[in-house]
Tab-separated table of N, CA and C in Angstrom:
chain	number	residue	atom	x	y	z
Q	1	MET	N	-18.859	3.860	-13.771
Q	1	MET	CA	-17.545	3.566	-13.214
Q	1	MET	C	-17.560	2.180	-12.590
Q	2	LYS	N	-16.571	1.411	-12.933
Q	2	LYS	CA	-16.482	0.042	-12.468
Q	2	LYS	C	-16.072	0.009	-10.994
Q	3	ASN	N	-16.661	-0.900	-10.236
Q	3	ASN	CA	-16.332	-1.027	-8.821
Q	3	ASN	C	-15.211	-2.045	-8.646
Q	4	TYR	N	-13.990	-1.547	-8.511
Q	4	TYR	CA	-12.827	-2.420	-8.385
Q	4	TYR	C	-12.705	-3.039	-7.001
Q	5	PHE	N	-13.454	-2.542	-6.033
Q	5	PHE	CA	-13.303	-3.015	-4.669
Q	5	PHE	C	-14.022	-4.336	-4.434
Q	6	LYS	N	-14.686	-4.853	-5.456
Q	6	LYS	CA	-15.307	-6.167	-5.352
Q	6	LYS	C	-14.310	-7.285	-5.600
Q	7	THR	N	-13.146	-6.947	-6.137
Q	7	THR	CA	-12.142	-7.965	-6.437
Q	7	THR	C	-11.020	-7.921	-5.403
Q	8	SER	N	-10.320	-9.027	-5.259
Q	8	SER	CA	-9.221	-9.085	-4.290
Q	8	SER	C	-8.072	-8.154	-4.700
Q	9	ILE	N	-7.807	-8.044	-5.986
Q	9	ILE	CA	-6.754	-7.131	-6.438
Q	9	ILE	C	-7.183	-5.680	-6.235
Q	10	GLY	N	-8.447	-5.391	-6.430
Q	10	GLY	CA	-8.957	-4.047	-6.182
Q	10	GLY	C	-8.812	-3.652	-4.724
Q	11	ARG	N	-9.101	-4.584	-3.827
Q	11	ARG	CA	-8.936	-4.300	-2.397
Q	11	ARG	C	-7.457	-4.136	-2.038
Q	12	LEU	N	-6.595	-4.915	-2.674
Q	12	LEU	CA	-5.161	-4.769	-2.445
Q	12	LEU	C	-4.681	-3.406	-2.939
Q	13	ARG	N	-5.206	-2.962	-4.054
Q	13	ARG	CA	-4.856	-1.631	-4.568
Q	13	ARG	C	-5.290	-0.545	-3.595
Q	14	LEU	N	-6.478	-0.698	-3.017
Q	14	LEU	CA	-6.954	0.268	-2.035
Q	14	LEU	C	-6.022	0.298	-0.828
Q	15	LEU	N	-5.628	-0.867	-0.336
Q	15	LEU	CA	-4.685	-0.918	0.793
Q	15	LEU	C	-3.349	-0.276	0.433
Q	16	ALA	N	-2.889	-0.496	-0.788
Q	16	ALA	CA	-1.627	0.098	-1.230
Q	16	ALA	C	-1.712	1.621	-1.184
Q	17	LEU	N	-2.808	2.172	-1.664
Q	17	LEU	CA	-2.966	3.621	-1.666
Q	17	LEU	C	-3.117	4.169	-0.253
Q	18	LEU	N	-3.884	3.489	0.582
Q	18	LEU	CA	-4.048	3.938	1.958
Q	18	LEU	C	-2.725	3.906	2.715
Q	19	GLU	N	-1.958	2.838	2.524
Q	19	GLU	CA	-0.659	2.716	3.179
Q	19	GLU	C	0.283	3.823	2.701
Q	20	GLY	N	0.288	4.079	1.412
Q	20	GLY	CA	1.144	5.133	0.859
Q	20	GLY	C	0.752	6.515	1.340
Q	21	PHE	N	-0.553	6.801	1.350
Q	21	PHE	CA	-0.999	8.123	1.817
Q	21	PHE	C	-0.770	8.296	3.313
Q	22	SER	N	-0.942	7.226	4.088
Q	22	SER	CA	-0.685	7.357	5.524
Q	22	SER	C	0.788	7.670	5.778
Q	23	LEU	N	1.677	7.093	4.973
Q	23	LEU	CA	3.097	7.403	5.117
Q	23	LEU	C	3.389	8.853	4.705
Q	24	LEU	N	2.757	9.298	3.630
Q	24	LEU	CA	2.928	10.693	3.209
Q	24	LEU	C	2.526	11.667	4.316
Q	25	ILE	N	1.363	11.431	4.903
Q	25	ILE	CA	0.880	12.307	5.969
Q	25	ILE	C	1.800	12.221	7.178
Q	26	LEU	N	2.235	11.009	7.486
Q	26	LEU	CA	3.118	10.823	8.635
Q	26	LEU	C	4.440	11.569	8.448
Q	27	VAL	N	5.059	11.383	7.292
Q	27	VAL	CA	6.391	11.955	7.055
Q	27	VAL	C	6.358	13.474	6.854
Q	28	PHE	N	5.382	13.945	6.099
Q	28	PHE	CA	5.396	15.359	5.734
Q	28	PHE	C	4.533	16.271	6.602
Q	29	ILE	N	3.663	15.696	7.415
Q	29	ILE	CA	2.824	16.531	8.277
Q	29	ILE	C	3.024	16.181	9.751
Q	30	ALA	N	2.801	14.912	10.106
Q	30	ALA	CA	2.815	14.529	11.525
Q	30	ALA	C	4.189	14.665	12.170
Q	31	VAL	N	5.227	14.196	11.501
Q	31	VAL	CA	6.574	14.277	12.085
Q	31	VAL	C	7.057	15.722	12.210
Q	32	PRO	N	6.889	16.560	11.185
Q	32	PRO	CA	7.268	17.969	11.387
Q	32	PRO	C	6.475	18.645	12.513
Q	33	LEU	N	5.185	18.331	12.622
Q	33	LEU	CA	4.410	18.894	13.724
Q	33	LEU	C	4.978	18.472	15.067
Q	34	LYS	N	5.379	17.211	15.145
Q	34	LYS	CA	5.901	16.684	16.407
Q	34	LYS	C	7.234	17.324	16.777
Q	35	TYR	N	8.150	17.378	15.835
Q	35	TYR	CA	9.509	17.805	16.162
Q	35	TYR	C	9.766	19.303	16.030
Q	36	TYR	N	9.042	19.995	15.167
Q	36	TYR	CA	9.279	21.429	15.003
Q	36	TYR	C	8.320	22.294	15.819
Q	37	PHE	N	7.109	21.765	16.040
Q	37	PHE	CA	6.102	22.565	16.735
Q	37	PHE	C	5.659	21.938	18.056
Q	38	ASP	N	6.280	20.825	18.418
Q	38	ASP	CA	5.984	20.141	19.679
Q	38	ASP	C	4.500	19.776	19.807
Q	39	ILE	N	3.947	19.279	18.688
Q	39	ILE	CA	2.553	18.813	18.672
Q	39	ILE	C	2.574	17.331	18.249
Q	40	PRO	N	2.675	16.411	19.198
Q	40	PRO	CA	2.832	14.994	18.862
Q	40	PRO	C	1.522	14.244	18.603
Q	41	THR	N	0.404	14.899	18.716
Q	41	THR	CA	-0.889	14.212	18.659
Q	41	THR	C	-1.099	13.432	17.356
Q	42	LEU	N	-0.857	14.065	16.219
Q	42	LEU	CA	-1.114	13.401	14.935
Q	42	LEU	C	-0.210	12.189	14.751
Q	43	SER	N	1.062	12.319	15.053
Q	43	SER	CA	1.962	11.170	14.879
Q	43	SER	C	1.642	10.066	15.885
Q	44	LYS	N	1.172	10.449	17.055
Q	44	LYS	CA	0.798	9.458	18.082
Q	44	LYS	C	-0.363	8.590	17.593
Q	45	HIS	N	-1.302	9.190	16.881
Q	45	HIS	CA	-2.475	8.448	16.396
Q	45	HIS	C	-2.246	7.819	15.028
Q	46	LEU	N	-1.528	8.520	14.170
Q	46	LEU	CA	-1.343	8.028	12.806
Q	46	LEU	C	-0.291	6.930	12.714
Q	47	GLY	N	0.688	6.934	13.609
Q	47	GLY	CA	1.728	5.900	13.587
Q	47	GLY	C	1.166	4.489	13.652
Q	48	PRO	N	0.324	4.181	14.647
Q	48	PRO	CA	-0.262	2.837	14.715
Q	48	PRO	C	-1.193	2.521	13.537
Q	49	ILE	N	-1.885	3.533	13.036
Q	49	ILE	CA	-2.758	3.302	11.872
Q	49	ILE	C	-1.918	2.920	10.661
Q	50	HIS	N	-0.830	3.642	10.454
Q	50	HIS	CA	0.065	3.317	9.344
Q	50	HIS	C	0.656	1.915	9.528
Q	51	GLY	N	1.045	1.574	10.747
Q	51	GLY	CA	1.577	0.234	11.019
Q	51	GLY	C	0.567	-0.855	10.710
Q	52	ALA	N	-0.682	-0.627	11.074
Q	52	ALA	CA	-1.736	-1.610	10.785
Q	52	ALA	C	-1.957	-1.737	9.279
Q	53	LEU	N	-1.970	-0.617	8.571
Q	53	LEU	CA	-2.133	-0.662	7.111
Q	53	LEU	C	-0.962	-1.378	6.450
Q	54	PHE	N	0.223	-1.164	6.967
Q	54	PHE	CA	1.434	-1.826	6.478
Q	54	PHE	C	1.285	-3.354	6.600
Q	55	LEU	N	0.886	-3.806	7.782
Q	55	LEU	CA	0.716	-5.249	7.998
Q	55	LEU	C	-0.432	-5.820	7.168
Q	56	LEU	N	-1.531	-5.092	7.096
Q	56	LEU	CA	-2.656	-5.544	6.262
Q	56	LEU	C	-2.241	-5.688	4.804
Q	57	PHE	N	-1.436	-4.746	4.326
Q	57	PHE	CA	-0.973	-4.817	2.943
Q	57	PHE	C	-0.136	-6.070	2.717
Q	58	ILE	N	0.785	-6.364	3.635
Q	58	ILE	CA	1.633	-7.555	3.483
Q	58	ILE	C	0.792	-8.823	3.460
Q	59	PHE	N	-0.104	-8.960	4.440
Q	59	PHE	CA	-0.928	-10.171	4.499
Q	59	PHE	C	-1.865	-10.278	3.298
Q	60	SER	N	-2.407	-9.157	2.866
Q	60	SER	CA	-3.290	-9.167	1.692
Q	60	SER	C	-2.523	-9.516	0.427
Q	61	ALA	N	-1.299	-9.007	0.312
Q	61	ALA	CA	-0.487	-9.331	-0.870
Q	61	ALA	C	-0.192	-10.833	-0.921
Q	62	LEU	N	0.121	-11.415	0.220
Q	62	LEU	CA	0.343	-12.865	0.256
Q	62	LEU	C	-0.928	-13.626	-0.106
Q	63	LYS	N	-2.060	-13.190	0.449
Q	63	LYS	CA	-3.345	-13.843	0.173
Q	63	LYS	C	-3.704	-13.751	-1.314
Q	64	VAL	N	-3.568	-12.565	-1.880
Q	64	VAL	CA	-3.891	-12.379	-3.299
Q	64	VAL	C	-2.913	-13.162	-4.168
Q	65	GLY	N	-1.641	-13.173	-3.791
Q	65	GLY	CA	-0.651	-13.944	-4.551
Q	65	GLY	C	-0.998	-15.423	-4.607
Q	66	ILE	N	-1.479	-15.965	-3.495
Q	66	ILE	CA	-1.890	-17.374	-3.473
Q	66	ILE	C	-3.165	-17.578	-4.282
Q	67	GLU	N	-4.147	-16.696	-4.076
Q	67	GLU	CA	-5.419	-16.809	-4.813
Q	67	GLU	C	-5.218	-16.715	-6.324
Q	68	GLN	N	-4.394	-15.773	-6.749
Q	68	GLN	CA	-4.194	-15.527	-8.174
Q	68	GLN	C	-3.108	-16.418	-8.774
Q	69	GLN	N	-2.484	-17.215	-7.932
Q	69	GLN	CA	-1.402	-18.120	-8.342
Q	69	GLN	C	-0.274	-17.358	-9.041
Q	70	TRP	N	0.107	-16.234	-8.402
Q	70	TRP	CA	1.238	-15.475	-8.909
Q	70	TRP	C	2.510	-16.269	-8.690
Q	71	LYS	N	3.439	-16.156	-9.607
Q	71	LYS	CA	4.764	-16.729	-9.378
Q	71	LYS	C	5.449	-15.828	-8.363
Q	72	PHE	N	5.930	-16.425	-7.271
Q	72	PHE	CA	6.495	-15.621	-6.188
Q	72	PHE	C	7.650	-14.762	-6.684
Q	73	THR	N	8.540	-15.347	-7.483
Q	73	THR	CA	9.724	-14.607	-7.929
Q	73	THR	C	9.399	-13.550	-8.977
Q	74	LYS	N	8.246	-13.660	-9.617
Q	74	LYS	CA	7.913	-12.692	-10.661
Q	74	LYS	C	7.050	-11.543	-10.146
Q	75	THR	N	6.094	-11.833	-9.263
Q	75	THR	CA	5.142	-10.802	-8.864
Q	75	THR	C	5.046	-10.614	-7.353
Q	76	THR	N	4.796	-11.676	-6.618
Q	76	THR	CA	4.477	-11.549	-5.192
Q	76	THR	C	5.565	-10.824	-4.410
Q	77	TRP	N	6.813	-11.188	-4.603
Q	77	TRP	CA	7.885	-10.564	-3.819
Q	77	TRP	C	8.018	-9.086	-4.139
Q	78	LYS	N	7.750	-8.701	-5.395
Q	78	LYS	CA	7.827	-7.283	-5.762
Q	78	LYS	C	6.736	-6.474	-5.047
Q	79	VAL	N	5.541	-7.051	-4.992
Q	79	VAL	CA	4.428	-6.369	-4.344
Q	79	VAL	C	4.714	-6.220	-2.850
Q	80	ILE	N	5.206	-7.278	-2.219
Q	80	ILE	CA	5.511	-7.218	-0.786
Q	80	ILE	C	6.672	-6.255	-0.519
Q	81	LEU	N	7.696	-6.324	-1.320
Q	81	LEU	CA	8.861	-5.452	-1.145
Q	81	LEU	C	8.493	-3.974	-1.267
Q	82	SER	N	7.482	-3.685	-2.060
Q	82	SER	CA	7.114	-2.292	-2.307
Q	82	SER	C	6.739	-1.539	-1.034
Q	83	CYS	N	6.173	-2.224	-0.062
Q	83	CYS	CA	5.763	-1.493	1.148
Q	83	CYS	C	6.935	-1.246	2.087
Q	84	PHE	N	8.082	-1.864	1.836
Q	84	PHE	CA	9.272	-1.596	2.635
Q	84	PHE	C	10.064	-0.405	2.082
Q	85	ILE	N	9.775	-0.026	0.858
Q	85	ILE	CA	10.427	1.124	0.218
Q	85	ILE	C	9.477	2.305	0.349
Q	86	PRO	N	9.941	3.419	0.896
Q	86	PRO	CA	9.029	4.555	1.062
Q	86	PRO	C	8.327	4.926	-0.243
Q	87	PHE	N	7.029	4.971	-0.172
Q	87	PHE	CA	6.140	5.315	-1.278
Q	87	PHE	C	6.178	4.296	-2.412
Q	88	GLY	N	6.723	3.122	-2.148
Q	88	GLY	CA	6.789	2.060	-3.157
Q	88	GLY	C	5.435	1.502	-3.532
Q	89	THR	N	4.458	1.636	-2.637
Q	89	THR	CA	3.132	1.100	-2.962
Q	89	THR	C	2.478	1.875	-4.100
Q	90	PHE	N	2.802	3.168	-4.218
Q	90	PHE	CA	2.269	3.935	-5.353
Q	90	PHE	C	2.855	3.406	-6.666
Q	91	TYR	N	4.148	3.141	-6.640
Q	91	TYR	CA	4.826	2.641	-7.832
Q	91	TYR	C	4.296	1.256	-8.222
Q	92	ILE	N	4.178	0.375	-7.253
Q	92	ILE	CA	3.757	-0.995	-7.546
Q	92	ILE	C	2.296	-1.028	-8.006
Q	93	ASP	N	1.488	-0.106	-7.483
Q	93	ASP	CA	0.106	-0.019	-7.952
Q	93	ASP	C	0.083	0.374	-9.419
Q	94	TYR	N	0.918	1.334	-9.787
Q	94	TYR	CA	0.955	1.812	-11.167
Q	94	TYR	C	1.550	0.762	-12.109
Q	95	LYS	N	2.629	0.112	-11.700
Q	95	LYS	CA	3.345	-0.800	-12.589
Q	95	LYS	C	2.752	-2.204	-12.663
Q	96	ILE	N	2.193	-2.710	-11.567
Q	96	ILE	CA	1.750	-4.107	-11.552
Q	96	ILE	C	0.254	-4.245	-11.248
Q	97	LEU	N	-0.190	-3.722	-10.115
Q	97	LEU	CA	-1.556	-4.000	-9.654
Q	97	LEU	C	-2.625	-3.433	-10.576
Q	98	ARG	N	-2.399	-2.262	-11.113
Q	98	ARG	CA	-3.393	-1.652	-12.006
Q	98	ARG	C	-3.631	-2.538	-13.221
Q	99	LYS	N	-2.556	-3.041	-13.792
Q	99	LYS	CA	-2.661	-3.908	-14.972
Q	99	LYS	C	-3.343	-5.217	-14.635
Q	100	LEU	N	-3.037	-5.765	-13.464
Q	100	LEU	CA	-3.650	-7.030	-13.060
Q	100	LEU	C	-5.135	-6.870	-12.770
Q	101	SER	N	-5.535	-5.702	-12.256
Q	101	SER	CA	-6.953	-5.516	-11.956
Q	101	SER	C	-7.766	-5.429	-13.241
Q	102	PHE	N	-7.156	-4.937	-14.324
Q	102	PHE	CA	-7.859	-4.922	-15.608
Q	102	PHE	C	-7.956	-6.322	-16.188
Q	103	ASP	N	-6.916	-7.144	-15.961
Q	103	ASP	CA	-6.935	-8.518	-16.442
Q	103	ASP	C	-7.969	-9.345	-15.706
Q	104	GLU	N	-8.224	-9.025	-14.431
Q	104	GLU	CA	-9.126	-9.805	-13.601
Q	104	GLU	C	-10.573	-9.560	-13.968
Q	105	SER	N	-10.895	-8.377	-14.496
Q	105	SER	CA	-12.288	-8.051	-14.786
Q	105	SER	C	-12.821	-8.746	-16.013
């Protein structure tokens, strides 16, 4: 199995998945626990983690876009926009980043 985490696009893909999964856990587990069962602990801890992953994804996307010389209007803005749309990082990983990581190897 190829180690994709050695490349900048591979690391960006990892951040995309982590950001997407943290949002899934936050929305479907932590928030219901907080509001329906009065257990705020998970959302209290996961909220800042998700926020940090969100920011890391944005900065990494900009860094990779510059390194790979992506055209901003063709690729970079789509990758950045994806994290503002709920679960968009899963889509952008499937549609753009996965293909680019194969091209990079």
